[in-house]
Amino acid sequence: MFNVPEVTPEEAKKLLEEEGDKVVLLDVRTPPEHFQLRIPNSLFVPLDDLRYKYSDLPKDKKYIVYCRSGERSAFATYFLRHMGYEAYNLAGGIISWPYERESGEVKS
């Protein structure tokens, strides 16, 4: 497993509340997973696309990366940190997220 910094769901929620738009929740799961269930207001970049799209992400933000259980997001966090981003893995992924979640079409 990759040795990357992690944040608990509680720490992530606190960061989101205190730092607002300076923190981005990044969902790296597949499109069907994202459609089925996600954390509201998260940015969706599937792991398979991240290597092509990471440069579109602003470097002045903190990224809390999540997947289902934390394995794919650990890889994505490792990659982003290697590319110079401040990124943290959400410990336990979305299955450990006890706060609001949504499903279906993303509301614009």
XYZ file of N, CA, C and O in Angstrom:
432
model
N 0.845 -1.197 0.000
C 0.000 0.000 0.000
C 0.878 1.243 0.000
O 1.987 1.228 0.481
N 0.352 2.299 -0.538
C 1.094 3.553 -0.600
C 1.059 4.236 0.756
O 0.037 4.252 1.428
N 2.192 4.801 1.134
C 2.280 5.524 2.397
C 1.925 6.979 2.130
O 2.781 7.770 1.735
N 0.652 7.318 2.299
C 0.185 8.674 2.046
C -0.544 9.198 3.275
O -1.090 8.424 4.055
N -0.550 10.525 3.461
C -1.277 11.074 4.603
C -2.776 10.850 4.442
O -3.311 10.957 3.334
N -3.412 10.523 5.534
C -4.854 10.285 5.533
C -5.544 11.273 6.459
O -4.944 11.783 7.400
N -6.810 11.509 6.171
C -7.670 12.244 7.086
C -8.887 11.377 7.364
O -9.342 10.643 6.485
N -9.371 11.444 8.580
C -10.596 10.729 8.932
C -11.789 11.505 8.372
O -11.656 12.693 8.036
N -12.942 10.881 8.281
C -14.124 11.634 7.857
C -14.368 12.875 8.726
O -14.718 13.935 8.208
N -14.145 12.759 10.022
C -14.347 13.886 10.931
C -13.369 15.026 10.616
O -13.756 16.200 10.579
N -12.097 14.673 10.378
C -11.104 15.684 10.026
C -11.425 16.328 8.678
O -11.271 17.538 8.496
N -11.878 15.520 7.723
C -12.233 16.031 6.399
C -13.393 17.016 6.505
O -13.361 18.100 5.908
N -14.428 16.659 7.260
C -15.594 17.535 7.420
C -15.170 18.851 8.056
O -15.600 19.927 7.622
N -14.297 18.789 9.056
C -13.816 20.001 9.724
C -13.035 20.882 8.740
O -13.233 22.097 8.704
N -12.160 20.277 7.935
C -11.408 21.035 6.928
C -12.357 21.710 5.939
O -12.174 22.880 5.588
N -13.356 20.982 5.480
C -14.328 21.533 4.534
C -15.097 22.705 5.146
O -15.340 23.708 4.477
N -15.452 22.591 6.412
C -16.202 23.657 7.081
C -15.321 24.878 7.334
O -15.756 26.002 7.161
N -14.078 24.650 7.743
C -13.195 25.752 8.124
C -12.538 26.431 6.926
O -12.294 27.637 6.956
N -12.231 25.669 5.881
C -11.479 26.238 4.773
C -12.290 26.382 3.493
O -11.782 26.883 2.483
N -13.533 25.939 3.525
C -14.453 26.155 2.414
C -13.914 25.762 1.054
O -13.502 24.629 0.843
N -13.902 26.729 0.131
C -13.526 26.417 -1.251
C -12.030 26.221 -1.469
O -11.595 26.002 -2.587
N -11.243 26.270 -0.395
C -9.815 25.950 -0.510
C -9.587 24.438 -0.473
O -8.494 23.964 -0.728
N -10.649 23.706 -0.122
C -10.569 22.248 -0.011
C -11.519 21.621 -1.029
O -12.670 22.036 -1.152
N -11.011 20.615 -1.750
C -11.800 19.942 -2.775
C -11.900 18.461 -2.443
O -10.883 17.804 -2.217
N -13.122 17.950 -2.399
C -13.333 16.507 -2.307
C -13.218 15.952 -3.706
O -13.925 16.400 -4.617
N -12.334 14.996 -3.905
C -12.082 14.438 -5.230
C -12.469 12.959 -5.242
O -11.868 12.146 -4.548
N -13.491 12.646 -6.034
C -13.991 11.279 -6.173
C -13.287 10.637 -7.367
O -13.409 11.112 -8.491
N -12.542 9.544 -7.119
C -11.783 8.892 -8.198
C -12.380 7.534 -8.590
O -11.724 6.726 -9.222
N -13.645 7.305 -8.236
C -14.293 6.036 -8.557
C -14.759 6.018 -10.010
O -14.497 6.930 -10.770
N -15.480 4.993 -10.384
C -15.989 4.859 -11.753
C -17.276 5.680 -11.916
O -17.946 5.987 -10.919
N -17.654 6.003 -13.160
C -18.915 6.733 -13.364
C -20.141 6.062 -12.727
O -20.927 6.753 -12.076
N -20.329 4.733 -12.857
C -21.504 4.137 -12.199
C -21.484 4.294 -10.676
O -22.529 4.516 -10.063
N -20.304 4.179 -10.071
C -20.215 4.354 -8.615
C -20.578 5.785 -8.225
O -21.275 6.018 -7.241
N -20.058 6.757 -8.987
C -20.329 8.172 -8.708
C -21.819 8.468 -8.844
O -22.386 9.198 -8.028
N -22.453 7.911 -9.869
C -23.889 8.103 -10.084
C -24.688 7.493 -8.934
O -25.658 8.070 -8.454
N -24.266 6.312 -8.501
C -25.002 5.566 -7.470
C -24.975 6.282 -6.121
O -25.991 6.391 -5.448
N -23.800 6.780 -5.696
C -23.672 7.418 -4.384
C -22.405 8.246 -4.348
O -21.342 7.784 -4.782
N -22.508 9.468 -3.854
C -21.325 10.338 -3.759
C -21.512 11.327 -2.619
O -22.629 11.529 -2.122
N -20.419 11.960 -2.244
C -20.457 13.037 -1.259
C -20.827 14.310 -2.025
O -20.224 14.592 -3.069
N -21.827 15.059 -1.554
C -22.247 16.264 -2.275
C -21.092 17.229 -2.539
O -20.179 17.363 -1.717
N -21.154 17.878 -3.675
C -20.172 18.893 -4.098
C -18.777 18.343 -4.335
O -17.804 19.102 -4.319
N -18.651 17.046 -4.538
C -17.322 16.505 -4.828
C -17.034 16.599 -6.319
O -17.940 16.547 -7.151
N -15.764 16.771 -6.629
C -15.296 16.815 -8.004
C -15.048 15.378 -8.454
O -14.438 14.600 -7.719
N -15.504 15.051 -9.649
C -15.398 13.682 -10.126
C -14.362 13.584 -11.236
O -14.514 14.175 -12.300
N -13.279 12.846 -10.957
C -12.265 12.523 -11.962
C -11.912 11.048 -11.754
O -11.205 10.706 -10.806
N -12.440 10.147 -12.590
C -12.135 8.729 -12.413
C -10.626 8.477 -12.390
O -9.870 9.152 -13.103
N -10.220 7.532 -11.583
C -8.807 7.217 -11.453
C -8.150 6.973 -12.807
O -7.034 7.438 -13.060
N -8.843 6.268 -13.705
C -8.281 5.982 -15.028
C -8.008 7.250 -15.839
O -7.191 7.246 -16.750
N -8.709 8.344 -15.523
C -8.531 9.609 -16.251
C -7.580 10.574 -15.553
O -7.165 11.572 -16.152
N -7.252 10.298 -14.312
C -6.493 11.262 -13.508
C -5.144 11.625 -14.123
O -4.750 12.784 -14.127
N -4.459 10.658 -14.696
C -3.140 10.942 -15.256
C -3.205 11.899 -16.438
O -2.229 12.543 -16.779
N -4.384 11.991 -17.087
C -4.559 12.919 -18.204
C -5.138 14.262 -17.761
O -4.950 15.259 -18.432
N -5.883 14.255 -16.653
C -6.631 15.450 -16.257
C -6.088 16.161 -15.019
O -6.603 17.213 -14.664
N -5.077 15.582 -14.356
C -4.606 16.198 -13.115
C -4.142 17.641 -13.313
O -4.314 18.477 -12.434
N -3.573 17.956 -14.483
C -3.045 19.302 -14.694
C -4.155 20.353 -14.781
O -3.879 21.548 -14.682
N -5.412 19.916 -14.921
C -6.544 20.849 -14.898
C -6.910 21.254 -13.472
O -7.677 22.197 -13.279
N -6.390 20.535 -12.482
C -6.716 20.817 -11.088
C -5.855 21.972 -10.577
O -4.630 21.954 -10.748
N -6.465 22.969 -9.937
C -5.669 24.076 -9.391
C -4.731 23.588 -8.292
O -5.131 22.797 -7.436
N -3.499 24.068 -8.326
C -2.512 23.635 -7.327
C -2.647 24.376 -6.003
O -1.997 24.018 -5.033
N -3.480 25.416 -5.946
C -3.611 26.187 -4.706
C -4.719 25.649 -3.802
O -5.120 26.300 -2.851
N -5.195 24.447 -4.074
C -6.252 23.818 -3.264
C -5.681 22.611 -2.522
O -4.657 22.065 -2.902
N -6.394 22.215 -1.465
C -6.107 20.951 -0.777
C -7.114 19.937 -1.300
O -8.298 20.254 -1.421
N -6.650 18.740 -1.580
C -7.529 17.703 -2.121
C -7.695 16.583 -1.106
O -6.717 16.054 -0.589
N -8.949 16.250 -0.839
C -9.275 15.076 -0.041
C -9.834 14.075 -1.039
O -10.898 14.287 -1.621
N -9.078 13.015 -1.253
C -9.381 12.060 -2.318
C -10.119 10.856 -1.728
O -9.714 10.320 -0.702
N -11.199 10.456 -2.394
C -11.916 9.284 -1.903
C -12.322 8.345 -3.030
O -12.465 8.735 -4.180
N -12.474 7.084 -2.632
C -13.031 6.048 -3.502
C -14.023 5.282 -2.640
O -14.605 5.839 -1.721
N -14.199 4.013 -2.902
C -15.154 3.244 -2.101
C -14.610 2.956 -0.710
O -15.236 3.243 0.292
N -13.384 2.394 -0.652
C -12.848 1.985 0.653
C -11.491 2.590 0.989
O -10.996 2.398 2.087
N -10.868 3.278 0.053
C -9.604 3.954 0.346
C -8.389 3.457 -0.408
O -7.317 4.044 -0.323
N -8.529 2.374 -1.163
C -7.366 1.819 -1.867
C -7.034 2.600 -3.135
O -5.906 3.033 -3.335
N -8.012 2.787 -4.008
C -7.767 3.557 -5.242
C -7.418 5.002 -4.920
O -6.565 5.607 -5.568
N -8.068 5.556 -3.899
C -7.778 6.947 -3.544
C -6.384 7.091 -2.947
O -5.754 8.140 -3.093
N -5.866 6.041 -2.302
C -4.484 6.097 -1.803
C -3.517 6.207 -2.979
O -2.559 6.995 -2.948
N -3.774 5.452 -4.037
C -2.944 5.537 -5.237
C -3.042 6.932 -5.852
O -2.035 7.547 -6.209
N -4.272 7.453 -5.962
C -4.474 8.788 -6.541
C -3.799 9.862 -5.690
O -3.190 10.797 -6.224
N -3.888 9.724 -4.367
C -3.248 10.680 -3.458
C -1.736 10.649 -3.648
O -1.090 11.693 -3.739
N -1.175 9.452 -3.721
C 0.262 9.296 -3.954
C 0.660 9.990 -5.256
O 1.629 10.745 -5.308
N -0.096 9.745 -6.315
C 0.182 10.341 -7.619
C 0.119 11.872 -7.548
O 1.030 12.570 -8.009
N -0.963 12.409 -6.973
C -1.119 13.858 -6.884
C -0.001 14.505 -6.076
O 0.527 15.548 -6.459
N 0.367 13.887 -4.961
C 1.457 14.430 -4.149
C 2.767 14.414 -4.936
O 3.553 15.358 -4.869
N 2.996 13.364 -5.699
C 4.187 13.261 -6.533
C 4.207 14.370 -7.589
O 5.271 14.842 -7.986
N 3.031 14.797 -8.030
C 2.919 15.844 -9.043
C 2.866 17.250 -8.425
O 2.654 18.231 -9.125
N 3.051 17.337 -7.103
C 3.153 18.638 -6.446
C 1.882 19.179 -5.827
O 1.824 20.355 -5.449
N 0.865 18.341 -5.676
C -0.397 18.774 -5.068
C -0.425 18.434 -3.584
O 0.206 17.477 -3.147
N -1.201 19.220 -2.830
C -1.454 18.893 -1.430
C -2.690 18.006 -1.406
O -3.812 18.468 -1.644
N -2.483 16.713 -1.164
C -3.580 15.754 -1.240
C -3.537 14.812 -0.047
O -2.463 14.469 0.452
N -4.737 14.410 0.383
C -4.900 13.516 1.525
C -5.914 12.451 1.152
O -6.915 12.734 0.494
N -5.669 11.242 1.601
C -6.585 10.141 1.363
C -7.664 10.143 2.447
O -7.361 10.269 3.625
N -8.922 9.993 2.032
C -10.014 9.869 2.997
C -10.006 8.452 3.544
O -10.286 7.494 2.812
N -9.648 8.313 4.810
C -9.543 6.998 5.443
C -10.876 6.261 5.364
O -11.910 6.795 5.750
N -10.848 5.056 4.809
C -12.048 4.232 4.738
C -12.969 4.530 3.574
O -13.972 3.849 3.393
N -12.657 5.555 2.787
C -13.459 5.876 1.614
C -14.880 6.301 1.943
O -15.214 6.602 3.086
N -15.722 6.285 0.920
C -17.105 6.751 1.100
C -17.889 5.828 2.032
O -18.830 6.270 2.691
N -17.491 4.566 2.141
C -18.234 3.665 3.038
C -18.053 4.056 4.508
O -18.846 3.668 5.340
N -17.012 4.855 4.810
C -16.818 5.308 6.189
C -17.372 6.719 6.418
O -17.287 7.240 7.521
N -17.918 7.344 5.381
C -18.410 8.728 5.465
C -19.793 8.743 6.119
O -20.778 8.319 5.511
N -19.909 9.247 7.370
C -21.193 9.192 8.077
C -22.098 10.399 7.804
O -23.186 10.484 8.345
N -21.641 11.310 6.965
C -22.376 12.547 6.734
C -23.221 12.449 5.454
O -23.369 11.378 4.894
N -23.716 13.570 5.001
C -24.620 13.604 3.857
C -24.004 12.960 2.616
O -22.828 13.131 2.312
N -24.842 12.208 1.908
C -24.472 11.608 0.625
C -25.657 11.793 -0.315
O -26.772 12.013 0.140
N -25.386 11.704 -1.613
C -26.449 11.849 -2.598
C -26.244 10.854 -3.710
O -25.168 10.291 -3.857
N -27.299 10.672 -4.509
C -27.208 9.744 -5.641
C -27.961 10.314 -6.821
O -28.657 11.315 -6.714
N -27.805 9.653 -7.979
C -28.504 10.067 -9.185
C -27.751 11.138 -9.957
O -26.552 11.329 -9.765
N -28.479 11.840 -10.818
C -27.888 12.882 -11.645
C -27.304 13.989 -10.768
O -27.890 14.350 -9.754
N -26.176 14.507 -11.197
C -25.577 15.644 -10.489
C -26.401 16.882 -10.815
O -26.670 17.174 -11.977
N -26.813 17.577 -9.759
C -27.610 18.796 -9.951
C -26.677 19.936 -10.331
O -25.683 20.150 -9.671
N -27.029 20.680 -11.367
C -26.156 21.788 -11.772
C -26.724 23.129 -11.364
O -27.816 23.249 -10.921
